[in-house]
mmCIF file of C-alpha atoms in Angstrom:
data_model
loop_
_atom_site.group_PDB
_atom_site.id
_atom_site.type_symbol
_atom_site.label_atom_id
_atom_site.label_comp_id
_atom_site.label_asym_id
_atom_site.label_seq_id
_atom_site.Cartn_x
_atom_site.Cartn_y
_atom_site.Cartn_z
ATOM 1 C CA MET A 1 -41.618 -34.573 -30.459
ATOM 2 C CA LEU A 2 -42.316 -30.943 -31.404
ATOM 3 C CA ASN A 3 -44.311 -30.732 -34.606
ATOM 4 C CA PHE A 4 -43.220 -27.410 -36.122
ATOM 5 C CA PRO A 5 -42.794 -27.010 -39.896
ATOM 6 C CA VAL A 6 -40.420 -24.022 -39.514
ATOM 7 C CA VAL A 7 -37.146 -23.786 -37.575
ATOM 8 C CA ILE A 8 -35.403 -20.436 -36.971
ATOM 9 C CA PHE A 9 -31.755 -20.603 -35.896
ATOM 10 C CA ASP A 10 -29.383 -18.174 -34.266
ATOM 11 C CA LEU A 11 -25.976 -18.191 -36.000
ATOM 12 C CA ASP A 12 -22.927 -17.535 -33.788
ATOM 13 C CA GLY A 13 -22.711 -20.060 -30.987
ATOM 14 C CA THR A 14 -25.580 -22.116 -32.396
ATOM 15 C CA LEU A 15 -24.592 -23.101 -35.932
ATOM 16 C CA LEU A 16 -21.112 -21.591 -36.167
ATOM 17 C CA ASP A 17 -18.150 -21.595 -33.806
ATOM 18 C CA THR A 18 -16.952 -18.029 -34.390
ATOM 19 C CA LEU A 19 -15.383 -17.451 -30.983
ATOM 20 C CA HIS A 20 -11.691 -17.671 -31.894
ATOM 21 C CA ASP A 21 -11.921 -15.277 -34.840
ATOM 22 C CA LEU A 22 -13.978 -12.788 -32.839
ATOM 23 C CA HIS A 23 -11.534 -12.988 -29.933
ATOM 24 C CA ALA A 24 -8.524 -12.399 -32.178
ATOM 25 C CA SER A 25 -10.225 -9.507 -33.979
ATOM 26 C CA VAL A 26 -11.346 -7.754 -30.799
ATOM 27 C CA ASN A 27 -7.850 -8.006 -29.339
ATOM 28 C CA TYR A 28 -6.351 -6.684 -32.564
ATOM 29 C CA ALA A 29 -8.589 -3.617 -32.352
ATOM 30 C CA LEU A 30 -7.868 -3.104 -28.652
ATOM 31 C CA GLU A 31 -4.134 -3.432 -29.203
ATOM 32 C CA GLN A 32 -4.190 -0.842 -31.997
ATOM 33 C CA HIS A 33 -5.596 1.659 -29.512
ATOM 34 C CA ASP A 34 -3.334 0.724 -26.580
ATOM 35 C CA MET A 35 -6.150 -0.863 -24.593
ATOM 36 C CA PRO A 36 -5.884 -3.984 -22.413
ATOM 37 C CA LEU A 37 -6.589 -7.281 -24.163
ATOM 38 C CA ARG A 38 -9.477 -9.570 -23.278
ATOM 39 C CA SER A 39 -9.449 -13.305 -22.539
ATOM 40 C CA ILE A 40 -11.375 -15.711 -24.720
ATOM 41 C CA GLN A 41 -13.778 -16.387 -21.848
ATOM 42 C CA GLU A 42 -14.476 -12.680 -21.491
ATOM 43 C CA ILE A 43 -15.236 -12.385 -25.203
ATOM 44 C CA ARG A 44 -17.452 -15.481 -25.005
ATOM 45 C CA SER A 45 -19.525 -13.841 -22.269
ATOM 46 C CA TYR A 46 -19.893 -10.606 -24.274
ATOM 47 C CA LEU A 47 -21.347 -12.217 -27.399
ATOM 48 C CA GLY A 48 -24.989 -12.211 -28.416
ATOM 49 C CA ASN A 49 -25.977 -8.578 -28.913
ATOM 50 C CA GLY A 50 -24.015 -7.663 -32.045
ATOM 51 C CA VAL A 51 -20.554 -6.240 -32.633
ATOM 52 C CA GLY A 52 -21.374 -2.793 -31.244
ATOM 53 C CA SER A 53 -22.232 -4.307 -27.884
ATOM 54 C CA LEU A 54 -19.195 -6.616 -28.095
ATOM 55 C CA ILE A 55 -16.817 -3.683 -28.479
ATOM 56 C CA ALA A 56 -18.629 -1.612 -25.849
ATOM 57 C CA GLN A 57 -18.073 -4.389 -23.305
ATOM 58 C CA SER A 58 -14.498 -5.076 -24.431
ATOM 59 C CA VAL A 59 -13.098 -1.556 -24.100
ATOM 60 C CA PRO A 60 -12.093 -0.337 -20.619
ATOM 61 C CA ALA A 61 -14.762 1.079 -18.342
ATOM 62 C CA GLY A 62 -15.102 4.817 -18.835
ATOM 63 C CA THR A 63 -14.191 4.741 -22.534
ATOM 64 C CA SER A 64 -16.122 7.479 -24.318
ATOM 65 C CA SER A 65 -18.671 6.676 -27.006
ATOM 66 C CA GLU A 66 -16.419 8.405 -29.543
ATOM 67 C CA GLU A 67 -13.475 6.181 -28.601
ATOM 68 C CA ARG A 68 -15.680 3.082 -28.767
ATOM 69 C CA GLU A 69 -16.688 4.005 -32.307
ATOM 70 C CA VAL A 70 -13.041 4.358 -33.297
ATOM 71 C CA VAL A 71 -12.244 0.905 -31.899
ATOM 72 C CA LEU A 72 -15.304 -0.506 -33.671
ATOM 73 C CA SER A 73 -14.151 1.042 -36.940
ATOM 74 C CA THR A 74 -10.812 -0.765 -36.487
ATOM 75 C CA PHE A 75 -12.489 -4.039 -35.560
ATOM 76 C CA ARG A 76 -14.938 -4.257 -38.474
ATOM 77 C CA PRO A 77 -12.564 -4.435 -41.476
ATOM 78 C CA TYR A 78 -10.119 -6.645 -39.615
ATOM 79 C CA TYR A 79 -12.840 -9.083 -38.629
ATOM 80 C CA PHE A 80 -14.298 -9.188 -42.135
ATOM 81 C CA ALA A 81 -10.811 -9.998 -43.453
ATOM 82 C CA HIS A 82 -10.204 -12.702 -40.828
ATOM 83 C CA SER A 83 -13.707 -14.010 -40.071
ATOM 84 C CA MET A 84 -12.962 -17.355 -41.715
ATOM 85 C CA ASP A 85 -9.531 -18.047 -40.231
ATOM 86 C CA HIS A 86 -10.907 -20.541 -37.696
ATOM 87 C CA THR A 87 -14.693 -20.252 -38.000
ATOM 88 C CA LYS A 88 -16.572 -23.411 -38.909
ATOM 89 C CA PRO A 89 -19.913 -25.116 -38.207
ATOM 90 C CA TYR A 90 -20.089 -27.080 -34.985
ATOM 91 C CA ASP A 91 -19.732 -30.831 -35.435
ATOM 92 C CA GLY A 92 -23.037 -32.325 -36.529
ATOM 93 C CA VAL A 93 -24.699 -29.044 -37.529
ATOM 94 C CA ILE A 94 -24.607 -29.561 -41.300
ATOM 95 C CA GLU A 95 -25.921 -33.101 -40.923
ATOM 96 C CA ALA A 96 -28.743 -31.834 -38.696
ATOM 97 C CA ILE A 97 -29.725 -29.184 -41.255
ATOM 98 C CA ARG A 98 -29.792 -31.782 -44.006
ATOM 99 C CA GLY A 99 -31.849 -34.096 -41.818
ATOM 100 C CA LEU A 100 -34.399 -31.396 -40.990
ATOM 101 C CA LYS A 101 -34.652 -30.446 -44.644
ATOM 102 C CA ALA A 102 -35.249 -34.098 -45.534
ATOM 103 C CA LYS A 103 -38.193 -33.992 -43.123
ATOM 104 C CA GLY A 104 -39.644 -31.096 -45.117
ATOM 105 C CA LYS A 105 -38.835 -28.325 -42.633
ATOM 106 C CA ARG A 106 -38.438 -24.718 -43.746
ATOM 107 C CA LEU A 107 -35.247 -23.319 -42.226
ATOM 108 C CA GLY A 108 -33.939 -19.824 -41.548
ATOM 109 C CA VAL A 109 -31.140 -18.007 -39.747
ATOM 110 C CA VAL A 110 -31.616 -14.778 -37.783
ATOM 111 C CA SER A 111 -28.409 -13.163 -36.498
ATOM 112 C CA ASN A 112 -27.191 -9.937 -34.912
ATOM 113 C CA LYS A 113 -24.038 -10.232 -37.033
ATOM 114 C CA PRO A 114 -23.830 -7.684 -39.889
ATOM 115 C CA ASN A 115 -25.932 -8.874 -42.812
ATOM 116 C CA GLU A 116 -23.046 -8.875 -45.321
ATOM 117 C CA ALA A 117 -21.149 -11.390 -43.204
ATOM 118 C CA VAL A 118 -24.278 -13.446 -42.572
ATOM 119 C CA GLN A 119 -24.999 -13.779 -46.285
ATOM 120 C CA ASP A 120 -21.429 -14.835 -47.004
ATOM 121 C CA LEU A 121 -21.510 -17.492 -44.268
ATOM 122 C CA HIS A 122 -24.954 -18.657 -45.357
ATOM 123 C CA GLN A 123 -23.837 -19.209 -48.940
ATOM 124 C CA ARG A 124 -20.584 -20.825 -47.865
ATOM 125 C CA PHE A 125 -21.931 -23.291 -45.317
ATOM 126 C CA PHE A 126 -25.682 -23.485 -44.956
ATOM 127 C CA ALA A 127 -27.481 -22.859 -48.251
ATOM 128 C CA PRO A 128 -25.813 -25.947 -49.788
ATOM 129 C CA ALA A 129 -27.109 -28.004 -46.844
ATOM 130 C CA GLY A 130 -30.686 -26.792 -47.332
ATOM 131 C CA MET A 131 -31.030 -23.621 -45.237
ATOM 132 C CA ASP A 132 -33.648 -21.504 -46.985
ATOM 133 C CA ILE A 133 -32.889 -17.951 -45.825
ATOM 134 C CA ALA A 134 -30.534 -15.959 -43.607
ATOM 135 C CA ILE A 135 -31.023 -12.494 -42.120
ATOM 136 C CA GLY A 136 -28.354 -10.413 -40.421
ATOM 137 C CA GLU A 137 -28.257 -6.976 -38.812
ATOM 138 C CA THR A 138 -29.956 -4.592 -41.240
ATOM 139 C CA ALA A 139 -30.598 -0.845 -41.063
ATOM 140 C CA GLY A 140 -34.110 -0.124 -39.875
ATOM 141 C CA VAL A 141 -34.634 -3.540 -38.270
ATOM 142 C CA PRO A 142 -33.931 -3.655 -34.506
ATOM 143 C CA ARG A 143 -31.450 -6.246 -33.274
ATOM 144 C CA LYS A 144 -32.457 -9.231 -31.196
ATOM 145 C CA PRO A 145 -33.895 -9.600 -28.598
ATOM 146 C CA ASP A 146 -36.364 -7.402 -30.445
ATOM 147 C CA PRO A 147 -38.401 -9.958 -32.429
ATOM 148 C CA ALA A 148 -38.598 -7.834 -35.610
ATOM 149 C CA SER A 149 -35.997 -9.846 -37.534
ATOM 150 C CA VAL A 150 -37.715 -13.098 -36.562
ATOM 151 C CA PHE A 151 -40.970 -11.783 -37.988
ATOM 152 C CA VAL A 152 -39.152 -10.802 -41.197
ATOM 153 C CA ALA A 153 -37.789 -14.349 -41.441
ATOM 154 C CA LEU A 154 -41.192 -15.886 -40.824
ATOM 155 C CA ALA A 155 -42.748 -13.717 -43.527
ATOM 156 C CA ARG A 156 -40.065 -14.760 -46.012
ATOM 157 C CA LEU A 157 -40.684 -18.398 -45.121
ATOM 158 C CA GLY A 158 -44.442 -17.989 -45.465
ATOM 159 C CA ALA A 159 -45.091 -18.915 -41.835
ATOM 160 C CA GLU A 160 -46.963 -17.668 -38.786
ATOM 161 C CA PRO A 161 -45.319 -17.577 -35.328
ATOM 162 C CA GLY A 162 -47.383 -20.565 -34.213
ATOM 163 C CA GLU A 163 -45.734 -22.700 -36.892
ATOM 164 C CA ALA A 164 -42.152 -22.085 -35.814
ATOM 165 C CA VAL A 165 -39.615 -23.006 -33.154
ATOM 166 C CA TYR A 166 -36.448 -21.030 -32.351
ATOM 167 C CA VAL A 167 -33.019 -22.555 -31.688
ATOM 168 C CA GLY A 168 -30.322 -20.511 -29.930
ATOM 169 C CA ASP A 169 -27.493 -20.541 -27.423
ATOM 170 C CA SER A 170 -27.909 -17.509 -25.164
ATOM 171 C CA GLU A 171 -30.184 -15.452 -22.956
ATOM 172 C CA VAL A 172 -30.613 -13.114 -25.928
ATOM 173 C CA ASP A 173 -32.100 -15.970 -27.947
ATOM 174 C CA LEU A 174 -34.403 -17.056 -25.138
ATOM 175 C CA GLU A 175 -35.700 -13.502 -24.800
ATOM 176 C CA THR A 176 -36.040 -13.142 -28.584
ATOM 177 C CA ALA A 177 -38.132 -16.302 -28.773
ATOM 178 C CA ARG A 178 -40.271 -15.200 -25.839
ATOM 179 C CA ARG A 179 -40.991 -11.825 -27.414
ATOM 180 C CA ALA A 180 -41.782 -13.437 -30.758
ATOM 181 C CA GLY A 181 -44.104 -15.979 -29.151
ATOM 182 C CA LEU A 182 -41.986 -18.962 -30.225
ATOM 183 C CA PRO A 183 -40.865 -21.918 -28.108
ATOM 184 C CA CYS A 184 -37.079 -22.048 -27.776
ATOM 185 C CA ILE A 185 -34.677 -24.957 -27.902
ATOM 186 C CA ALA A 186 -31.446 -23.914 -26.190
ATOM 187 C CA VAL A 187 -28.127 -25.473 -27.213
ATOM 188 C CA ALA A 188 -25.426 -26.137 -24.630
ATOM 189 C CA TRP A 189 -22.463 -26.300 -27.030
ATOM 190 C CA GLY A 190 -22.312 -22.545 -27.760
ATOM 191 C CA PHE A 191 -21.451 -19.351 -25.905
ATOM 192 C CA ARG A 192 -23.394 -20.138 -22.695
ATOM 193 C CA ASP A 193 -23.119 -23.154 -20.422
ATOM 194 C CA GLU A 194 -26.141 -25.158 -19.295
ATOM 195 C CA PRO A 195 -26.374 -23.501 -15.829
ATOM 196 C CA GLU A 196 -26.451 -20.085 -17.512
ATOM 197 C CA LEU A 197 -29.189 -21.238 -19.879
ATOM 198 C CA LEU A 198 -31.231 -22.644 -17.005
ATOM 199 C CA ALA A 199 -30.823 -19.399 -15.079
ATOM 200 C CA ALA A 200 -32.086 -17.531 -18.137
ATOM 201 C CA GLY A 201 -35.232 -19.654 -18.196
ATOM 202 C CA ALA A 202 -34.429 -22.359 -20.740
ATOM 203 C CA GLY A 203 -36.963 -25.182 -20.659
ATOM 204 C CA THR A 204 -35.532 -27.407 -23.381
ATOM 205 C CA ILE A 205 -31.752 -27.822 -23.660
ATOM 206 C CA ILE A 206 -29.908 -30.068 -26.101
ATOM 207 C CA HIS A 207 -26.239 -31.057 -26.116
ATOM 208 C CA LYS A 208 -25.693 -32.330 -29.669
ATOM 209 C CA PRO A 209 -27.128 -31.088 -33.005
ATOM 210 C CA GLU A 210 -28.488 -34.549 -33.861
ATOM 211 C CA GLU A 211 -30.911 -34.213 -30.935
ATOM 212 C CA LEU A 212 -32.836 -31.730 -33.085
ATOM 213 C CA LEU A 213 -33.850 -34.552 -35.408
ATOM 214 C CA LYS A 214 -35.385 -36.427 -32.484
ATOM 215 C CA LEU A 215 -37.166 -33.350 -31.126
ATOM 216 C CA LEU A 216 -38.428 -32.056 -34.468
#
């Protein structure tokens, strides 16, 4: 068992299944600009570094930075309007959060998703279950894998890095945890499969949210 009083979670692919809404929104934006559509597996592989990176990988090779910005400006309002069409917590996530809170853990979310969306999702799903704070992409704070947002979360939770463990689903999360000096629990139900997580250096991999209660 890992005896950490603080648990920091990634959001998309770890707590929330956002893939179908992101896929539909990216393809809407591509279609509006007469660009080829992307498969759901392609979109899955592009996730983890924020919506700017998602669009940059989704547009055709050779697309100018100006064109990418135009596609991104189409994507953003559409996604915000449709981000809850199919998005929901993974099975067992809410129960795991409640269980960790019952153990006295302090809990936070750190995401590369825009902060406005993160706060809405936090209030809708996770604050009622006991999640203490949520932090999304914010001006002046570098995106993960830079550890800056993790340090902001730890400060808000009144914790030092040695008191916390990180939970995420991708190579971005593993690198974020490494840079922040936190151990990482990788989840195999999100946007990366177990072989990809192992290749990225994952040491601890879980397959169901309830396993967190055994580990922590």
